[in-house]
Amino acid sequence: MARRKIVAGNWKMNKTPSEAVALVEELKPLVASDDVDVVFCVPAIDIIPVAEAVKGTNIAVGAENMYFEEKGAYTGEISPAMLVDAGVKYVVLGHSERREYFAETNETVNKKVLKAFEHGITPIMCCGESLEQREQGVTMDFIRQQVKVGLQNVTAEQAKTMVIAYEPIWAIGTGKTATTEQAQEVCAGIRACIAEVYDDATAEAIRIQYGGSVNAATAPELFAQADIDGGLVGGAALKPDFGKIVNYK
Ligand code: 13P
């Protein structure tokens, strides 16, 4: 069975609550689609107003992070139950910006992935190499480690429902999209890694996105690749262009 495409916007640290609602109202008619899953991953403070604004549409709400404990003395953190209660269906975990600026590791990402599944939230687990790693020829070694450690103790049944986002760090926010061949090659490598860790059925089911300077011009070719099941979009998710990316065909 063909995998359903999933196009998610990662708003990062952009849009106040009132600006977020205005953006949703602007994008709503543009991202309507019967055959692509559409997700808006928004800052925590925007989740409640955005969840209200997308009611009755095809847009699902995602968070950009989540803590791995149930509750307690973790000042400033957001729990999975809080996200579920607010209407969140997806959560971005292990984004390279969180790894770089907030000391996330493969181990903490793994804890968060497990916790998200416990609460019925679909993880969008990010991986991706730096320019230095690409030049050293260790891209796939590095990504395989991120994926394998991130998926420790995740069952095949769970893995089948999740999303992995391949985002080469050198392509994020740089306007430098990976070539279609580079993106497809790594996404195929991630799928092969899933087949090794689990089995072919799990590898066939899991959805793998490409992220990194995706725009309306590059999306059609990227999303047409055999192992690319959609995109995780930063800058272009804040513009009407996002509608073109969702309706890339
Ligand atoms: P850009 O699309 O702005 O490069 O960001 C990609 C990204 O990091 C999405 O998570």
mmCIF file of C-alpha atoms and ligand atoms in Angstrom:
data_model
loop_
_atom_site.group_PDB
_atom_site.id
_atom_site.type_symbol
_atom_site.label_atom_id
_atom_site.label_comp_id
_atom_site.label_asym_id
_atom_site.label_seq_id
_atom_site.Cartn_x
_atom_site.Cartn_y
_atom_site.Cartn_z
ATOM 1 C CA MET A 1 0.000 0.000 0.000
ATOM 2 C CA ALA A 2 1.317 3.434 -0.897
ATOM 3 C CA ARG A 3 2.335 5.591 2.027
ATOM 4 C CA ARG A 4 0.283 8.744 2.537
ATOM 5 C CA LYS A 5 2.358 11.905 2.246
ATOM 6 C CA ILE A 6 2.718 14.111 5.301
ATOM 7 C CA VAL A 7 3.683 17.762 5.067
ATOM 8 C CA ALA A 8 4.394 19.491 8.369
ATOM 9 C CA GLY A 9 5.261 23.082 9.084
ATOM 10 C CA ASN A 10 7.724 23.737 11.891
ATOM 11 C CA TRP A 11 7.056 27.306 12.931
ATOM 12 C CA LYS A 12 10.081 27.364 15.284
ATOM 13 C CA MET A 13 10.098 30.462 17.570
ATOM 14 C CA ASN A 14 7.810 32.543 15.371
ATOM 15 C CA LYS A 15 4.313 34.026 15.782
ATOM 16 C CA THR A 16 2.629 35.318 18.907
ATOM 17 C CA PRO A 17 -0.743 33.725 19.737
ATOM 18 C CA SER A 18 -2.711 36.386 17.868
ATOM 19 C CA GLU A 19 -0.336 36.296 14.892
ATOM 20 C CA ALA A 20 -0.617 32.498 14.893
ATOM 21 C CA VAL A 21 -4.404 32.610 14.574
ATOM 22 C CA ALA A 22 -4.134 35.153 11.753
ATOM 23 C CA LEU A 23 -1.664 32.888 9.906
ATOM 24 C CA VAL A 24 -3.928 29.858 10.327
ATOM 25 C CA GLU A 25 -6.860 31.830 8.897
ATOM 26 C CA GLU A 26 -4.699 32.846 5.932
ATOM 27 C CA LEU A 27 -3.359 29.338 5.259
ATOM 28 C CA LYS A 28 -6.516 27.316 5.962
ATOM 29 C CA PRO A 29 -8.011 27.500 2.452
ATOM 30 C CA LEU A 30 -4.586 27.078 0.818
ATOM 31 C CA VAL A 31 -3.630 23.823 2.569
ATOM 32 C CA ALA A 32 -6.922 22.001 2.010
ATOM 33 C CA SER A 33 -6.073 18.544 0.646
ATOM 34 C CA ASP A 34 -7.694 15.110 0.529
ATOM 35 C CA ASP A 35 -4.537 13.105 -0.004
ATOM 36 C CA VAL A 36 -1.829 14.699 2.127
ATOM 37 C CA ASP A 37 -1.687 14.843 5.936
ATOM 38 C CA VAL A 38 -1.104 18.451 6.986
ATOM 39 C CA VAL A 39 0.401 19.372 10.360
ATOM 40 C CA PHE A 40 1.171 22.764 11.906
ATOM 41 C CA CYS A 41 3.858 22.346 14.591
ATOM 42 C CA VAL A 42 3.653 25.552 16.576
ATOM 43 C CA PRO A 43 5.213 27.154 19.679
ATOM 44 C CA ALA A 44 3.721 25.846 22.938
ATOM 45 C CA ILE A 45 1.930 29.081 23.737
ATOM 46 C CA ASP A 46 0.219 29.037 20.327
ATOM 47 C CA ILE A 47 -1.103 25.484 20.613
ATOM 48 C CA ILE A 48 -4.444 26.256 22.269
ATOM 49 C CA PRO A 49 -5.507 29.123 19.988
ATOM 50 C CA VAL A 50 -4.250 27.257 16.898
ATOM 51 C CA ALA A 51 -6.127 24.078 17.914
ATOM 52 C CA GLU A 52 -9.279 26.188 18.170
ATOM 53 C CA ALA A 53 -8.625 27.899 14.828
ATOM 54 C CA VAL A 54 -8.105 24.646 12.880
ATOM 55 C CA LYS A 55 -11.300 22.964 14.133
ATOM 56 C CA GLY A 56 -13.262 21.513 11.232
ATOM 57 C CA THR A 57 -10.281 21.616 8.835
ATOM 58 C CA ASN A 58 -7.778 18.997 7.628
ATOM 59 C CA ILE A 59 -4.982 20.591 9.705
ATOM 60 C CA ALA A 60 -3.586 18.663 12.682
ATOM 61 C CA VAL A 61 -1.721 20.464 15.454
ATOM 62 C CA GLY A 62 1.790 19.482 16.489
ATOM 63 C CA ALA A 63 4.174 20.628 19.223
ATOM 64 C CA GLU A 64 7.847 21.453 18.666
ATOM 65 C CA ASN A 65 9.093 19.722 21.808
ATOM 66 C CA MET A 66 7.886 17.893 24.909
ATOM 67 C CA TYR A 67 9.406 16.659 28.158
ATOM 68 C CA PHE A 68 9.774 12.946 28.937
ATOM 69 C CA GLU A 69 8.432 12.991 32.500
ATOM 70 C CA GLU A 70 4.738 12.782 33.401
ATOM 71 C CA LYS A 71 4.639 15.814 35.696
ATOM 72 C CA GLY A 72 6.411 17.453 38.601
ATOM 73 C CA ALA A 73 9.206 19.847 39.439
ATOM 74 C CA TYR A 74 10.526 20.560 35.923
ATOM 75 C CA THR A 75 10.143 24.319 35.693
ATOM 76 C CA GLY A 76 9.402 25.524 32.205
ATOM 77 C CA GLU A 77 8.744 22.131 30.646
ATOM 78 C CA ILE A 78 5.557 20.882 28.947
ATOM 79 C CA SER A 79 4.237 17.377 29.630
ATOM 80 C CA PRO A 80 2.736 14.942 27.135
ATOM 81 C CA ALA A 81 -0.618 14.990 28.970
ATOM 82 C CA MET A 82 -0.733 18.794 28.628
ATOM 83 C CA LEU A 83 -0.207 18.469 24.879
ATOM 84 C CA VAL A 84 -2.863 15.776 24.503
ATOM 85 C CA ASP A 85 -5.385 17.801 26.500
ATOM 86 C CA ALA A 86 -4.701 20.805 24.256
ATOM 87 C CA GLY A 87 -5.423 18.766 21.107
ATOM 88 C CA VAL A 88 -1.903 17.935 19.933
ATOM 89 C CA LYS A 89 -1.497 14.894 17.647
ATOM 90 C CA TYR A 90 2.182 15.157 16.634
ATOM 91 C CA VAL A 91 5.400 16.269 18.290
ATOM 92 C CA VAL A 92 8.719 17.195 16.677
ATOM 93 C CA LEU A 93 11.504 15.528 18.688
ATOM 94 C CA GLY A 94 15.252 15.896 18.397
ATOM 95 C CA HIS A 95 15.299 18.801 15.964
ATOM 96 C CA SER A 96 18.911 19.813 15.246
ATOM 97 C CA GLU A 97 18.273 23.226 16.820
ATOM 98 C CA ARG A 98 17.242 21.538 20.074
ATOM 99 C CA ARG A 99 20.273 19.261 19.897
ATOM 100 C CA GLU A 100 22.579 22.231 19.288
ATOM 101 C CA TYR A 101 21.163 24.901 21.631
ATOM 102 C CA PHE A 102 19.382 22.837 24.286
ATOM 103 C CA ALA A 103 21.691 19.868 24.690
ATOM 104 C CA GLU A 104 19.309 17.195 23.432
ATOM 105 C CA THR A 105 20.985 13.847 22.876
ATOM 106 C CA ASN A 106 19.963 10.641 21.139
ATOM 107 C CA GLU A 107 19.178 9.278 24.614
ATOM 108 C CA THR A 108 16.847 12.115 25.647
ATOM 109 C CA VAL A 109 15.209 11.982 22.227
ATOM 110 C CA ASN A 110 14.610 8.258 22.765
ATOM 111 C CA LYS A 111 12.980 8.912 26.157
ATOM 112 C CA LYS A 112 10.721 11.502 24.562
ATOM 113 C CA VAL A 113 9.793 9.208 21.658
ATOM 114 C CA LEU A 114 8.783 6.452 24.101
ATOM 115 C CA LYS A 115 6.791 8.906 26.223
ATOM 116 C CA ALA A 116 5.001 10.343 23.194
ATOM 117 C CA PHE A 117 3.852 6.840 22.194
ATOM 118 C CA GLU A 118 2.630 6.187 25.747
ATOM 119 C CA HIS A 119 0.325 9.164 25.331
ATOM 120 C CA GLY A 120 -0.773 8.474 21.766
ATOM 121 C CA ILE A 121 1.150 11.380 20.251
ATOM 122 C CA THR A 122 2.885 10.656 16.932
ATOM 123 C CA PRO A 123 6.598 11.531 17.056
ATOM 124 C CA ILE A 124 8.289 13.294 14.170
ATOM 125 C CA MET A 125 11.843 12.281 15.074
ATOM 126 C CA CYS A 126 14.532 14.391 13.418
ATOM 127 C CA CYS A 127 17.974 13.359 12.272
ATOM 128 C CA GLY A 128 20.583 14.844 9.984
ATOM 129 C CA GLU A 129 24.286 15.404 9.493
ATOM 130 C CA SER A 130 26.418 18.545 9.613
ATOM 131 C CA LEU A 131 28.376 19.782 6.612
ATOM 132 C CA GLU A 132 31.586 18.538 8.237
ATOM 133 C CA GLN A 133 30.149 15.039 8.617
ATOM 134 C CA ARG A 134 28.983 15.026 4.987
ATOM 135 C CA GLU A 135 32.468 16.070 3.851
ATOM 136 C CA GLN A 136 34.077 13.401 6.037
ATOM 137 C CA GLY A 137 31.879 10.753 4.420
ATOM 138 C CA VAL A 138 30.224 9.707 7.685
ATOM 139 C CA THR A 139 26.681 10.936 6.943
ATOM 140 C CA MET A 140 25.011 7.539 7.019
ATOM 141 C CA ASP A 141 27.014 6.295 10.037
ATOM 142 C CA PHE A 142 25.929 9.336 12.022
ATOM 143 C CA ILE A 143 22.291 9.126 10.975
ATOM 144 C CA ARG A 144 22.086 5.384 11.607
ATOM 145 C CA GLN A 145 23.258 6.024 15.174
ATOM 146 C CA GLN A 146 20.698 8.802 15.665
ATOM 147 C CA VAL A 147 17.916 6.570 14.337
ATOM 148 C CA LYS A 148 18.936 3.393 16.150
ATOM 149 C CA VAL A 149 19.412 5.046 19.535
ATOM 150 C CA GLY A 150 16.309 7.201 19.083
ATOM 151 C CA LEU A 151 14.260 4.034 18.503
ATOM 152 C CA GLN A 152 15.549 1.927 21.422
ATOM 153 C CA ASN A 153 12.653 -0.096 22.894
ATOM 154 C CA VAL A 154 10.196 1.270 20.337
ATOM 155 C CA THR A 155 8.115 -1.643 19.037
ATOM 156 C CA ALA A 156 7.636 -2.366 15.347
ATOM 157 C CA GLU A 157 3.918 -1.576 15.692
ATOM 158 C CA GLN A 158 4.784 1.842 17.133
ATOM 159 C CA ALA A 159 7.548 2.531 14.608
ATOM 160 C CA LYS A 160 5.117 1.885 11.738
ATOM 161 C CA THR A 161 2.983 4.843 12.825
ATOM 162 C CA MET A 162 5.744 7.387 13.362
ATOM 163 C CA VAL A 163 7.505 9.886 11.163
ATOM 164 C CA ILE A 164 11.254 10.375 10.730
ATOM 165 C CA ALA A 165 12.425 13.721 9.365
ATOM 166 C CA TYR A 166 15.771 13.788 7.583
ATOM 167 C CA GLU A 167 17.108 17.317 7.860
ATOM 168 C CA PRO A 168 20.712 17.898 6.828
ATOM 169 C CA ILE A 169 21.880 20.676 9.157
ATOM 170 C CA TRP A 170 23.657 22.499 6.333
ATOM 171 C CA ALA A 171 20.353 22.815 4.462
ATOM 172 C CA ILE A 172 18.306 24.254 7.337
ATOM 173 C CA GLY A 173 17.467 27.929 6.946
ATOM 174 C CA THR A 174 20.304 28.372 4.464
ATOM 175 C CA GLY A 175 18.287 28.406 1.272
ATOM 176 C CA LYS A 176 20.502 25.490 0.226
ATOM 177 C CA THR A 177 18.176 22.531 -0.372
ATOM 178 C CA ALA A 178 19.850 19.137 -0.606
ATOM 179 C CA THR A 179 19.725 17.861 -4.159
ATOM 180 C CA THR A 180 16.937 15.442 -4.865
ATOM 181 C CA GLU A 181 19.514 12.667 -5.206
ATOM 182 C CA GLN A 182 21.164 13.479 -1.854
ATOM 183 C CA ALA A 183 17.801 13.602 -0.072
ATOM 184 C CA GLN A 184 16.521 10.383 -1.662
ATOM 185 C CA GLU A 185 19.791 8.561 -0.954
ATOM 186 C CA VAL A 186 19.707 9.300 2.769
ATOM 187 C CA CYS A 187 15.961 8.672 3.118
ATOM 188 C CA ALA A 188 16.471 5.277 1.425
ATOM 189 C CA GLY A 189 19.362 4.626 3.828
ATOM 190 C CA ILE A 190 17.116 5.411 6.800
ATOM 191 C CA ARG A 191 14.471 3.023 5.453
ATOM 192 C CA ALA A 192 17.118 0.305 5.045
ATOM 193 C CA CYS A 193 18.193 0.916 8.649
ATOM 194 C CA ILE A 194 14.562 0.491 9.807
ATOM 195 C CA ALA A 195 14.358 -2.776 7.854
ATOM 196 C CA GLU A 196 17.485 -4.008 9.653
ATOM 197 C CA VAL A 197 16.287 -2.986 13.112
ATOM 198 C CA TYR A 198 12.725 -4.247 12.551
ATOM 199 C CA ASP A 199 11.593 -5.834 9.277
ATOM 200 C CA ASP A 200 10.542 -4.952 5.731
ATOM 201 C CA ALA A 201 6.909 -4.345 6.677
ATOM 202 C CA THR A 202 7.927 -1.730 9.253
ATOM 203 C CA ALA A 203 10.321 -0.090 6.807
ATOM 204 C CA GLU A 204 7.575 0.054 4.183
ATOM 205 C CA ALA A 205 5.091 1.637 6.592
ATOM 206 C CA ILE A 206 7.202 4.292 8.321
ATOM 207 C CA ARG A 207 6.999 7.758 6.803
ATOM 208 C CA ILE A 208 10.235 9.627 6.130
ATOM 209 C CA GLN A 209 10.203 13.359 5.435
ATOM 210 C CA TYR A 210 12.884 15.573 3.992
ATOM 211 C CA GLY A 211 13.477 18.978 5.599
ATOM 212 C CA GLY A 212 15.873 21.832 4.868
ATOM 213 C CA SER A 213 14.961 24.861 2.735
ATOM 214 C CA VAL A 214 11.980 23.087 1.145
ATOM 215 C CA ASN A 215 10.005 25.550 -0.979
ATOM 216 C CA ALA A 216 7.266 25.501 -3.586
ATOM 217 C CA ALA A 217 9.818 25.059 -6.371
ATOM 218 C CA THR A 218 11.754 22.141 -4.847
ATOM 219 C CA ALA A 219 8.890 20.227 -3.176
ATOM 220 C CA PRO A 220 7.426 18.515 -6.293
ATOM 221 C CA GLU A 221 10.638 16.726 -7.255
ATOM 222 C CA LEU A 222 11.624 15.927 -3.665
ATOM 223 C CA PHE A 223 8.213 14.504 -2.758
ATOM 224 C CA ALA A 224 8.132 12.396 -5.942
ATOM 225 C CA GLN A 225 11.116 10.332 -4.744
ATOM 226 C CA ALA A 226 10.455 6.720 -3.772
ATOM 227 C CA ASP A 227 11.577 7.112 -0.164
ATOM 228 C CA ILE A 228 10.504 10.702 0.559
ATOM 229 C CA ASP A 229 7.034 10.810 2.064
ATOM 230 C CA GLY A 230 6.658 14.562 2.441
ATOM 231 C CA GLY A 231 8.474 17.376 4.164
ATOM 232 C CA LEU A 232 9.195 19.198 7.395
ATOM 233 C CA VAL A 233 9.136 22.831 6.386
ATOM 234 C CA GLY A 234 10.517 25.797 8.321
ATOM 235 C CA GLY A 235 10.583 29.269 6.741
ATOM 236 C CA ALA A 236 8.178 28.479 3.895
ATOM 237 C CA ALA A 237 5.567 27.170 6.370
ATOM 238 C CA LEU A 238 4.944 30.760 7.496
ATOM 239 C CA LYS A 239 3.931 31.935 4.033
ATOM 240 C CA PRO A 240 1.170 31.261 1.495
ATOM 241 C CA ASP A 241 3.829 29.163 -0.283
ATOM 242 C CA PHE A 242 3.041 26.431 2.250
ATOM 243 C CA GLY A 243 -0.232 25.842 0.387
ATOM 244 C CA LYS A 244 1.745 25.206 -2.801
ATOM 245 C CA ILE A 245 4.039 22.796 -0.968
ATOM 246 C CA VAL A 246 1.078 20.819 0.418
ATOM 247 C CA ASN A 247 -0.542 20.780 -3.039
ATOM 248 C CA TYR A 248 2.753 20.055 -4.748
ATOM 249 C CA LYS A 249 1.355 17.880 -7.543
HETATM 250 P P1 13P B 1 13.870 25.647 6.726
HETATM 251 O O1 13P B 1 12.760 25.087 5.863
HETATM 252 O O2 13P B 1 13.610 27.073 7.144
HETATM 253 O O3 13P B 1 15.208 25.407 6.137
HETATM 254 O O4 13P B 1 13.825 24.812 8.095
HETATM 255 C C1 13P B 1 13.809 23.440 8.032
HETATM 256 C C2 13P B 1 13.551 22.910 9.382
HETATM 257 O O5 13P B 1 14.401 22.972 10.262
HETATM 258 C C3 13P B 1 12.236 22.312 9.652
HETATM 259 O O6 13P B 1 12.234 21.641 10.864
#
